[in-house]
Short mmCIF file of C-alpha atoms in Angstrom, two decimals:
data_model
loop_
_atom_site.label_atom_id
_atom_site.label_comp_id
_atom_site.label_asym_id
_atom_site.label_seq_id
_atom_site.Cartn_x
_atom_site.Cartn_y
_atom_site.Cartn_z
CA MET A 1 124.69 137.89 111.90
CA GLU A 2 121.54 139.52 110.59
CA ASN A 3 121.67 137.63 107.30
CA LEU A 4 121.35 134.39 109.25
CA LEU A 5 117.63 134.52 108.67
CA ASN A 6 117.66 136.25 105.29
CA PRO A 7 116.51 133.87 102.62
CA ASP A 8 118.80 133.79 99.60
CA ILE A 9 116.63 133.33 96.52
CA GLY A 10 119.56 132.16 94.38
CA LEU A 11 120.52 129.44 96.84
CA MET A 12 116.88 128.42 97.21
CA VAL A 13 116.56 127.95 93.46
CA TRP A 14 119.78 125.98 93.43
CA THR A 15 118.67 123.84 96.36
CA VAL A 16 115.35 122.97 94.76
CA VAL A 17 117.03 122.20 91.44
CA THR A 18 119.72 120.10 93.11
CA PHE A 19 117.25 118.26 95.28
CA LEU A 20 114.83 117.50 92.47
CA CYS A 21 117.69 116.31 90.23
CA LEU A 22 118.77 114.06 93.07
CA VAL A 23 115.22 112.78 93.57
CA PHE A 24 115.11 111.88 89.90
CA LEU A 25 118.61 110.39 89.66
CA LEU A 26 118.47 108.36 92.84
CA GLY A 27 114.89 107.32 92.21
CA ARG A 28 115.76 106.08 88.76
CA PHE A 29 119.16 104.52 89.36
CA ALA A 30 119.32 103.67 93.05
CA TRP A 31 115.98 103.27 94.80
CA LYS A 32 114.13 101.57 91.97
CA PRO A 33 116.57 98.65 91.57
CA LEU A 34 117.24 98.54 95.31
CA LEU A 35 113.58 98.36 96.28
CA ALA A 36 112.89 95.86 93.51
CA ALA A 37 115.71 93.66 94.81
CA ILE A 38 114.44 93.94 98.38
CA GLU A 39 110.88 93.15 97.37
CA GLU A 40 112.02 90.21 95.27
CA ARG A 41 113.95 88.84 98.20
CA GLU A 42 111.04 89.34 100.57
CA ARG A 43 108.68 87.63 98.16
CA ARG A 44 111.06 84.71 97.86
CA LEU A 45 111.31 84.53 101.63
CA ARG A 46 107.53 84.54 102.00
CA ASN A 47 107.23 81.82 99.37
CA ASP A 48 109.91 79.75 101.08
CA ILE A 49 108.17 80.10 104.41
CA SER A 50 104.79 79.12 103.02
CA ALA A 51 106.33 76.22 101.09
CA ALA A 52 108.02 75.00 104.26
CA ALA A 53 104.76 75.26 106.16
CA GLN A 54 103.00 73.33 103.40
CA ALA A 55 105.67 70.63 103.41
CA LYS A 56 105.37 70.32 107.15
CA GLU A 57 101.62 70.05 106.90
CA SER A 58 101.77 67.32 104.27
CA ALA A 59 104.39 65.42 106.27
CA GLU A 60 102.12 65.65 109.27
CA SER A 61 99.16 64.25 107.37
CA LEU A 62 101.32 61.50 105.91
CA LYS A 63 102.45 60.58 109.39
CA GLN A 64 98.90 60.43 110.62
CA GLN A 65 97.94 58.27 107.66
CA TYR A 66 100.77 55.87 108.41
CA GLU A 67 99.83 55.72 112.04
CA ARG A 68 96.26 54.89 111.10
CA GLN A 69 97.48 52.20 108.76
CA LEU A 70 99.72 50.79 111.45
CA VAL A 71 96.81 50.55 113.85
CA GLN A 72 94.73 48.83 111.18
CA ILE A 73 97.48 46.35 110.48
CA GLU A 74 97.87 45.57 114.14
CA THR A 75 94.14 45.02 114.56
CA ARG A 76 94.07 42.74 111.57
CA ALA A 77 97.06 40.77 112.80
CA GLN A 78 95.36 40.27 116.12
CA GLU A 79 92.17 39.20 114.42
CA MET A 80 94.05 36.72 112.29
CA LEU A 81 95.85 35.34 115.31
CA ALA A 82 92.59 34.89 117.18
CA GLN A 83 91.06 33.20 114.12
CA ALA A 84 94.03 30.85 113.85
CA GLN A 85 93.73 29.97 117.50
CA LYS A 86 90.06 29.25 117.09
CA ASP A 87 90.72 27.17 113.98
CA GLY A 88 93.38 25.21 115.83
CA GLN A 89 91.03 24.53 118.67
CA THR A 90 88.32 23.37 116.27
CA ILE A 91 90.72 21.10 114.47
CA GLN A 92 91.96 19.70 117.73
CA ALA A 93 88.45 19.00 118.92
CA ASP A 94 87.60 17.40 115.57
CA LEU A 95 90.63 15.21 115.66
CA LEU A 96 89.93 14.15 119.21
CA LYS A 97 86.35 13.30 118.41
CA LYS A 98 87.37 11.36 115.32
CA ALA A 99 89.97 9.41 117.29
CA GLN A 100 87.44 8.63 120.00
CA ASP A 101 84.92 7.51 117.41
CA GLU A 102 87.46 5.34 115.74
CA SER A 103 88.57 3.71 118.94
CA ARG A 104 84.97 3.13 119.97
CA LYS A 105 84.24 1.59 116.59
CA LEU A 106 87.29 -0.59 116.88
CA VAL A 107 86.25 -1.81 120.31
CA GLU A 108 82.74 -2.47 119.02
CA LYS A 109 84.04 -4.37 116.04
CA THR A 110 86.39 -6.42 118.16
CA ARG A 111 83.57 -7.26 120.52
CA LEU A 112 81.33 -8.29 117.65
CA GLN A 113 84.09 -10.43 116.21
CA LEU A 114 84.67 -12.08 119.53
CA ALA A 115 81.00 -12.77 119.99
CA GLU A 116 80.91 -14.24 116.52
CA GLU A 117 83.85 -16.46 117.27
CA GLN A 118 82.30 -17.55 120.51
CA LYS A 119 79.13 -18.51 118.72
CA GLU A 120 81.15 -20.37 116.15
CA LEU A 121 82.99 -22.25 118.83
CA ILE A 122 79.83 -23.10 120.65
CA ARG A 123 78.38 -24.41 117.41
CA GLU A 124 81.49 -26.40 116.73
CA LEU A 125 81.50 -27.76 120.21
CA ARG A 126 77.90 -28.70 119.95
CA SER A 127 78.44 -30.62 116.73
CA GLU A 128 81.47 -32.28 118.28
CA VAL A 129 79.51 -33.27 121.31
CA SER A 130 76.76 -34.66 119.15
CA GLN A 131 79.33 -36.54 117.08
CA VAL A 132 80.92 -37.92 120.20
CA SER A 133 77.47 -38.77 121.54
CA MET A 134 76.71 -40.50 118.30
CA ALA A 135 79.93 -42.46 118.50
CA ILE A 136 79.22 -43.36 122.10
CA ALA A 137 75.78 -44.38 121.16
CA GLU A 138 77.24 -46.49 118.42
CA LYS A 139 79.67 -48.13 120.77
CA VAL A 140 77.02 -48.50 123.42
CA ILE A 141 74.88 -50.29 120.93
CA GLN A 142 77.81 -52.45 119.84
CA ARG A 143 78.82 -53.42 123.35
CA THR A 144 75.60 -53.56 125.32
CA ILE A 145 76.20 -57.02 126.34
CA ASP A 146 78.88 -56.44 128.80
CA GLU A 147 78.28 -54.18 131.69
CA LYS A 148 81.99 -54.06 132.30
CA ILE A 149 82.56 -52.98 128.79
CA GLN A 150 79.74 -50.55 129.18
CA GLY A 151 81.45 -48.95 132.20
CA GLU A 152 84.78 -48.76 130.39
CA LEU A 153 83.17 -47.16 127.42
CA LEU A 154 81.58 -44.51 129.60
CA ASP A 155 84.89 -43.73 131.32
CA GLU A 156 86.56 -43.45 128.00
CA ALA A 157 83.94 -41.03 126.69
CA ILE A 158 84.17 -38.84 129.79
CA GLU A 159 87.94 -38.71 129.56
CA LYS A 160 87.75 -37.80 125.92
CA LEU A 161 85.38 -34.98 126.66
CA ALA A 162 87.49 -33.69 129.48
CA ASP A 163 90.49 -33.80 127.22
CA LYS A 164 88.72 -31.83 124.59
CA SER A 165 87.56 -29.17 126.99
CA ARG A 166 91.13 -28.73 128.30
CA LYS A 167 92.56 -28.32 124.83
CA GLY A 168 89.76 -26.08 123.39
CA PRO A 169 89.89 -22.25 123.56
CA LEU A 170 86.47 -21.72 125.03
CA SER A 171 83.73 -23.87 126.51
CA MET B 1 139.05 138.29 118.55
CA ASN B 2 135.54 139.14 117.47
CA PHE B 3 133.20 136.28 118.28
CA VAL B 4 130.51 137.50 115.90
CA GLU B 5 132.96 137.53 113.02
CA LEU B 6 134.07 134.03 113.96
CA LEU B 7 130.51 132.76 114.06
CA GLU B 8 129.66 134.41 110.77
CA HIS B 9 132.72 132.92 109.17
CA HIS B 10 131.79 129.42 110.30
CA ILE B 11 128.05 129.43 110.00
CA LEU B 12 127.06 131.80 107.23
CA ASN B 13 127.29 131.16 103.55
CA HIS B 14 130.12 132.55 101.43
CA THR B 15 129.73 133.44 97.82
CA LEU B 16 132.48 131.93 95.76
CA SER B 17 131.44 133.05 92.29
CA ARG B 18 128.66 135.28 91.02
CA TRP B 19 126.51 133.71 88.35
CA THR B 20 123.33 135.29 87.00
CA LEU B 21 120.59 133.98 84.79
CA GLY B 22 118.29 136.62 83.29
CA GLY B 23 118.54 139.01 86.21
CA LEU B 24 118.25 136.21 88.81
CA SER B 25 121.42 135.97 90.80
CA LEU B 26 122.47 132.33 91.11
CA PRO B 27 125.79 132.54 92.92
CA LEU B 28 128.04 129.56 93.52
CA SER B 29 128.50 129.52 97.27
CA LYS B 30 130.01 127.38 99.98
CA HIS B 31 126.69 125.83 100.94
CA LEU B 32 125.74 125.19 97.33
CA LEU B 33 129.07 123.41 96.92
CA MET B 34 128.28 121.31 99.97
CA LEU B 35 124.85 120.47 98.53
CA TRP B 36 126.46 119.31 95.33
CA ILE B 37 129.06 117.29 97.17
CA SER B 38 126.26 115.62 99.14
CA GLY B 39 124.38 114.91 95.93
CA VAL B 40 127.41 113.48 94.17
CA LEU B 41 128.26 111.40 97.24
CA ALA B 42 124.72 110.12 97.38
CA VAL B 43 124.79 109.07 93.74
CA LEU B 44 128.25 107.53 94.08
CA LEU B 45 127.17 105.65 97.19
CA PHE B 46 123.65 104.48 96.48
CA VAL B 47 123.79 103.61 92.77
CA PRO B 48 126.59 101.03 93.21
CA VAL B 49 125.02 99.78 96.43
CA ALA B 50 121.74 99.21 94.60
CA GLN B 51 123.53 97.31 91.85
CA LEU B 52 125.40 95.19 94.39
CA ASN B 53 122.22 94.51 96.30
CA ARG B 54 120.49 93.38 93.14
CA LYS B 55 123.34 90.98 92.44
CA GLY B 56 122.96 89.56 95.94
CA VAL B 57 126.30 90.82 97.23
CA ARG B 58 126.25 91.35 100.99
CA ASN B 59 128.77 93.66 102.57
CA THR B 60 128.71 96.32 105.24
CA ALA B 61 127.66 99.16 102.96
CA VAL B 62 124.92 97.16 101.28
CA SER B 63 123.54 95.89 104.57
CA LEU B 64 123.72 99.30 106.19
CA VAL B 65 121.91 101.03 103.35
CA GLU B 66 119.33 98.27 103.22
CA MET B 67 118.77 98.62 106.94
CA PHE B 68 118.08 102.34 106.57
CA VAL B 69 115.86 101.78 103.54
CA LEU B 70 113.85 99.12 105.34
CA PHE B 71 113.55 101.33 108.39
CA ILE B 72 112.22 104.24 106.33
CA ARG B 73 109.84 101.94 104.49
CA ASP B 74 108.55 99.96 107.48
CA GLU B 75 108.71 102.55 110.26
CA ILE B 76 108.07 105.83 108.47
CA VAL B 77 106.26 105.43 105.17
CA LEU B 78 104.04 102.38 105.75
CA PRO B 79 102.62 103.36 109.17
CA ASN B 80 101.94 106.96 108.14
CA MET B 81 100.95 106.64 104.51
CA GLY B 82 99.87 103.04 104.15
CA ALA B 83 100.65 100.86 101.17
CA HIS B 84 99.45 103.81 99.10
CA GLY B 85 102.50 105.75 100.18
CA LEU B 86 104.97 103.32 98.65
CA LYS B 87 105.04 105.38 95.47
CA TYR B 88 106.42 108.28 97.54
CA LEU B 89 109.04 106.02 99.15
CA PRO B 90 111.83 106.99 96.70
CA TYR B 91 111.18 110.66 97.44
CA MET B 92 111.33 110.01 101.18
CA LEU B 93 114.53 107.99 100.82
CA THR B 94 116.19 110.75 98.82
CA LEU B 95 115.01 113.35 101.32
CA PHE B 96 116.34 111.39 104.27
CA PHE B 97 119.74 110.59 102.83
CA PHE B 98 120.22 114.03 101.31
CA ILE B 99 119.52 115.77 104.61
CA LEU B 100 121.62 113.19 106.49
CA LEU B 101 124.60 113.65 104.18
CA CYS B 102 124.35 117.45 104.36
CA ASN B 103 124.14 117.25 108.16
CA LEU B 104 127.09 114.87 108.44
CA LEU B 105 129.24 116.81 105.97
CA GLY B 106 128.95 119.71 108.40
CA MET B 107 130.89 117.58 110.89
CA VAL B 108 133.76 116.94 108.47
CA PRO B 109 136.79 119.24 108.71
CA TRP B 110 136.58 122.08 106.15
CA GLY B 111 133.02 121.04 105.58
CA SER B 112 130.05 123.26 106.16
CA THR B 113 126.49 122.51 107.15
CA ALA B 114 124.27 123.37 104.21
CA THR B 115 121.22 122.39 106.24
CA GLY B 116 122.25 125.09 108.71
CA ASN B 117 121.27 127.60 106.06
CA ILE B 118 117.67 128.74 106.24
CA SER B 119 117.43 129.05 102.46
CA VAL B 120 118.28 125.38 102.05
CA THR B 121 115.86 124.17 104.72
CA ALA B 122 113.19 126.52 103.37
CA SER B 123 113.63 125.05 99.91
CA LEU B 124 113.29 121.53 101.25
CA ALA B 125 110.21 122.58 103.23
CA ILE B 126 108.75 124.13 100.06
CA CYS B 127 109.33 120.84 98.26
CA THR B 128 107.45 119.07 101.06
CA PHE B 129 104.66 121.65 100.90
CA LEU B 130 104.34 121.16 97.16
CA LEU B 131 104.41 117.39 97.58
CA ILE B 132 101.62 117.50 100.20
CA ASN B 133 99.34 119.41 97.82
CA PHE B 134 100.44 117.46 94.77
CA ALA B 135 99.74 114.16 96.50
CA GLY B 136 96.36 115.34 97.75
CA ILE B 137 95.31 116.62 94.32
CA ARG B 138 96.62 113.49 92.63
CA GLU B 139 94.58 111.36 95.01
CA PHE B 140 91.28 113.26 95.01
CA GLY B 141 91.34 115.77 92.15
CA VAL B 142 91.48 119.53 92.69
CA VAL B 143 87.87 120.11 93.75
CA HIS B 144 87.66 117.26 96.22
CA TYR B 145 91.10 118.09 97.60
CA VAL B 146 90.20 121.73 98.23
CA LYS B 147 86.99 120.55 99.89
CA ASN B 148 89.02 118.14 102.02
CA ILE B 149 91.19 120.87 103.46
CA VAL B 150 88.56 121.47 106.14
CA PRO B 151 87.25 118.41 107.96
CA SER B 152 83.88 117.33 106.60
CA GLY B 153 80.82 117.39 108.83
CA LEU B 154 81.47 120.87 110.24
CA PRO B 155 78.56 123.25 110.83
CA LEU B 156 78.29 125.44 107.75
CA TRP B 157 78.99 128.70 109.57
CA LEU B 158 82.32 127.31 110.79
CA VAL B 159 83.62 126.62 107.29
CA PRO B 160 84.64 130.23 106.46
CA ILE B 161 86.52 130.40 109.76
CA MET B 162 88.12 126.99 109.40
CA TYR B 163 89.44 127.58 105.90
CA PRO B 164 91.99 130.26 106.83
CA ILE B 165 92.97 128.26 109.91
CA GLU B 166 93.53 125.06 107.97
CA LEU B 167 95.39 126.85 105.19
CA LEU B 168 97.54 128.58 107.78
CA GLY B 169 98.13 125.20 109.40
CA LEU B 170 99.25 123.78 106.10
CA VAL B 171 101.81 126.57 105.67
CA THR B 172 102.85 126.47 109.31
CA LYS B 173 103.63 122.77 109.17
CA SER B 174 106.11 123.34 106.38
CA PHE B 175 107.46 126.49 107.99
CA ALA B 176 108.06 124.57 111.21
CA LEU B 177 109.94 121.93 109.23
CA CYS B 178 112.19 124.59 107.79
CA ILE B 179 112.93 126.27 111.13
CA ARG B 180 113.36 123.00 113.05
CA LEU B 181 116.05 121.62 110.79
CA PHE B 182 117.82 124.95 110.43
CA ALA B 183 117.84 125.73 114.14
CA ASN B 184 118.89 122.24 115.18
CA MET B 185 121.80 122.16 112.79
CA ILE B 186 123.05 125.61 113.63
CA ALA B 187 122.57 125.43 117.39
CA GLY B 188 125.13 122.68 117.93
CA HIS B 189 127.70 124.58 115.90
CA ILE B 190 127.12 127.77 117.85
CA VAL B 191 127.46 126.00 121.17
CA ILE B 192 130.64 124.21 120.09
CA LEU B 193 132.12 127.48 118.87
CA SER B 194 131.11 129.12 122.13
CA PHE B 195 132.90 126.48 124.18
CA LEU B 196 136.02 126.79 122.07
CA GLY B 197 135.65 130.57 122.25
CA LEU B 198 135.91 130.31 126.04
CA ILE B 199 139.59 129.50 125.62
CA PHE B 200 140.18 132.81 123.87
CA LEU B 201 137.76 134.67 126.16
CA PHE B 202 139.68 133.62 129.24
CA GLY B 203 142.95 133.84 127.41
CA SER B 204 144.12 130.79 129.32
CA VAL B 205 145.29 127.33 128.22
CA LEU B 206 143.97 125.91 131.48
CA ILE B 207 140.39 126.19 130.29
CA ALA B 208 141.25 124.32 127.07
CA PRO B 209 140.80 120.72 128.35
CA VAL B 210 137.34 121.52 129.64
CA ALA B 211 136.34 123.37 126.50
CA VAL B 212 137.71 120.70 124.17
CA ALA B 213 136.07 117.92 126.17
CA ALA B 214 132.76 119.76 126.01
CA ALA B 215 133.23 120.36 122.29
CA VAL B 216 133.93 116.67 121.72
CA GLY B 217 130.85 115.71 123.68
CA LEU B 218 128.73 118.15 121.75
CA SER B 219 130.16 116.90 118.47
CA LEU B 220 129.00 113.41 119.36
CA LEU B 221 125.62 114.85 120.21
CA GLU B 222 125.62 116.63 116.87
CA ILE B 223 126.20 113.36 115.03
CA PHE B 224 123.17 111.99 116.80
CA VAL B 225 121.20 115.13 115.97
CA ALA B 226 122.23 114.83 112.31
CA PHE B 227 120.52 111.43 112.14
CA LEU B 228 117.63 112.52 114.32
CA GLN B 229 116.79 115.61 112.28
CA ALA B 230 116.97 113.75 108.98
CA TYR B 231 114.61 111.21 110.51
CA ILE B 232 112.22 113.84 111.86
CA PHE B 233 112.10 115.80 108.62
CA THR B 234 111.30 112.63 106.69
CA LEU B 235 108.83 111.40 109.31
CA LEU B 236 106.90 114.68 109.38
CA THR B 237 106.87 114.89 105.59
CA SER B 238 105.43 111.37 105.52
CA ILE B 239 102.81 112.23 108.12
CA PHE B 240 101.75 115.40 106.28
CA VAL B 241 101.58 113.71 102.89
CA GLY B 242 99.79 110.75 104.48
CA ALA B 243 97.26 113.11 106.02
CA ALA B 244 96.66 114.75 102.65
CA VAL B 245 96.18 111.35 101.02
CA HIS B 246 93.93 110.02 103.81
CA PRO B 247 92.03 113.00 105.24
CA GLN B 248 90.01 112.45 108.41
CA HIS B 249 86.37 112.22 107.50
#
């Protein structure tokens, strides 16, 4: 058992040579491609993650933009609605006023017309009366002699007048 | 039955063929054969796995190796050496898997634990020692590195005392690496052999179930230790190299 701890120079040389050969061989043909592959994959993963984060961020901002736009649109729609309501009210008031004006004008015109007609009638009546008076006067002059005739003539004239006033539209 | 003979047969190295090179004896031995088998296995395992990984193939072997590689990178090299240490990552990976394969091959029938040989662990520790100094010199240049061996800011009269202590510490670290791996790998074998030896010591079959059960349990423990010691050797190498690259100021 005593050579358990005796170093064997030959084996040591062999071990170092074997190990260093292995370091070279594995380093060149195994670890280099393996580590490169791992690093490549990790880089891709990092890129993917950052790209996903970026995409999420941009989607978020897009969403916010749309929400803002939606709010704007809603406000504008409400404004437009209020404007339309106001316009409608104005138009309604205008129309009402115009109609009132028109009706008032119509009434005024009608009244004027009526007054005119009345005046006309009065004038007509007056001329008629004067004509009748003239005729009476004529007859009175013609038949002065007879009081009886005179009375008859008067009755006749009064009847005529009454007749006229019954037939005529206004007195 | 001589227990010492049995132990020697199972634990010690056996020379299979005597080769010499200019007076240096370089014998082919059982442990050297195991080292080579580990090396060939490592190449046969990791080179195809690397190719498959690069092609994006995922299977058990690829995922398993990648898991170990990521563990060594993220849990051993990066925390102890920083991003600077990534250039030593291939060395650490080779160290880890080489030790692990040697340890595990000791658990295979007819196999033998090369890392249970102090010459092998000493050689690996020497490689670590050389790497510590190489990395330090590469980082700071010879003069600055030698100055960095003692912590800066010491009173001047302490420097002559600190230099031998720090140099001794440097050697001791590597020596401890060598002994730790060697002792851990050989201890389990000795205990297993002792338990099985109980059967022959008592000369009774009745003791066999107990001894075999204990041996099985210890074998499981040894598998754990095989991983643990490969991890510790790599971790300490990383820490030492990291300390040489980033000395405390």
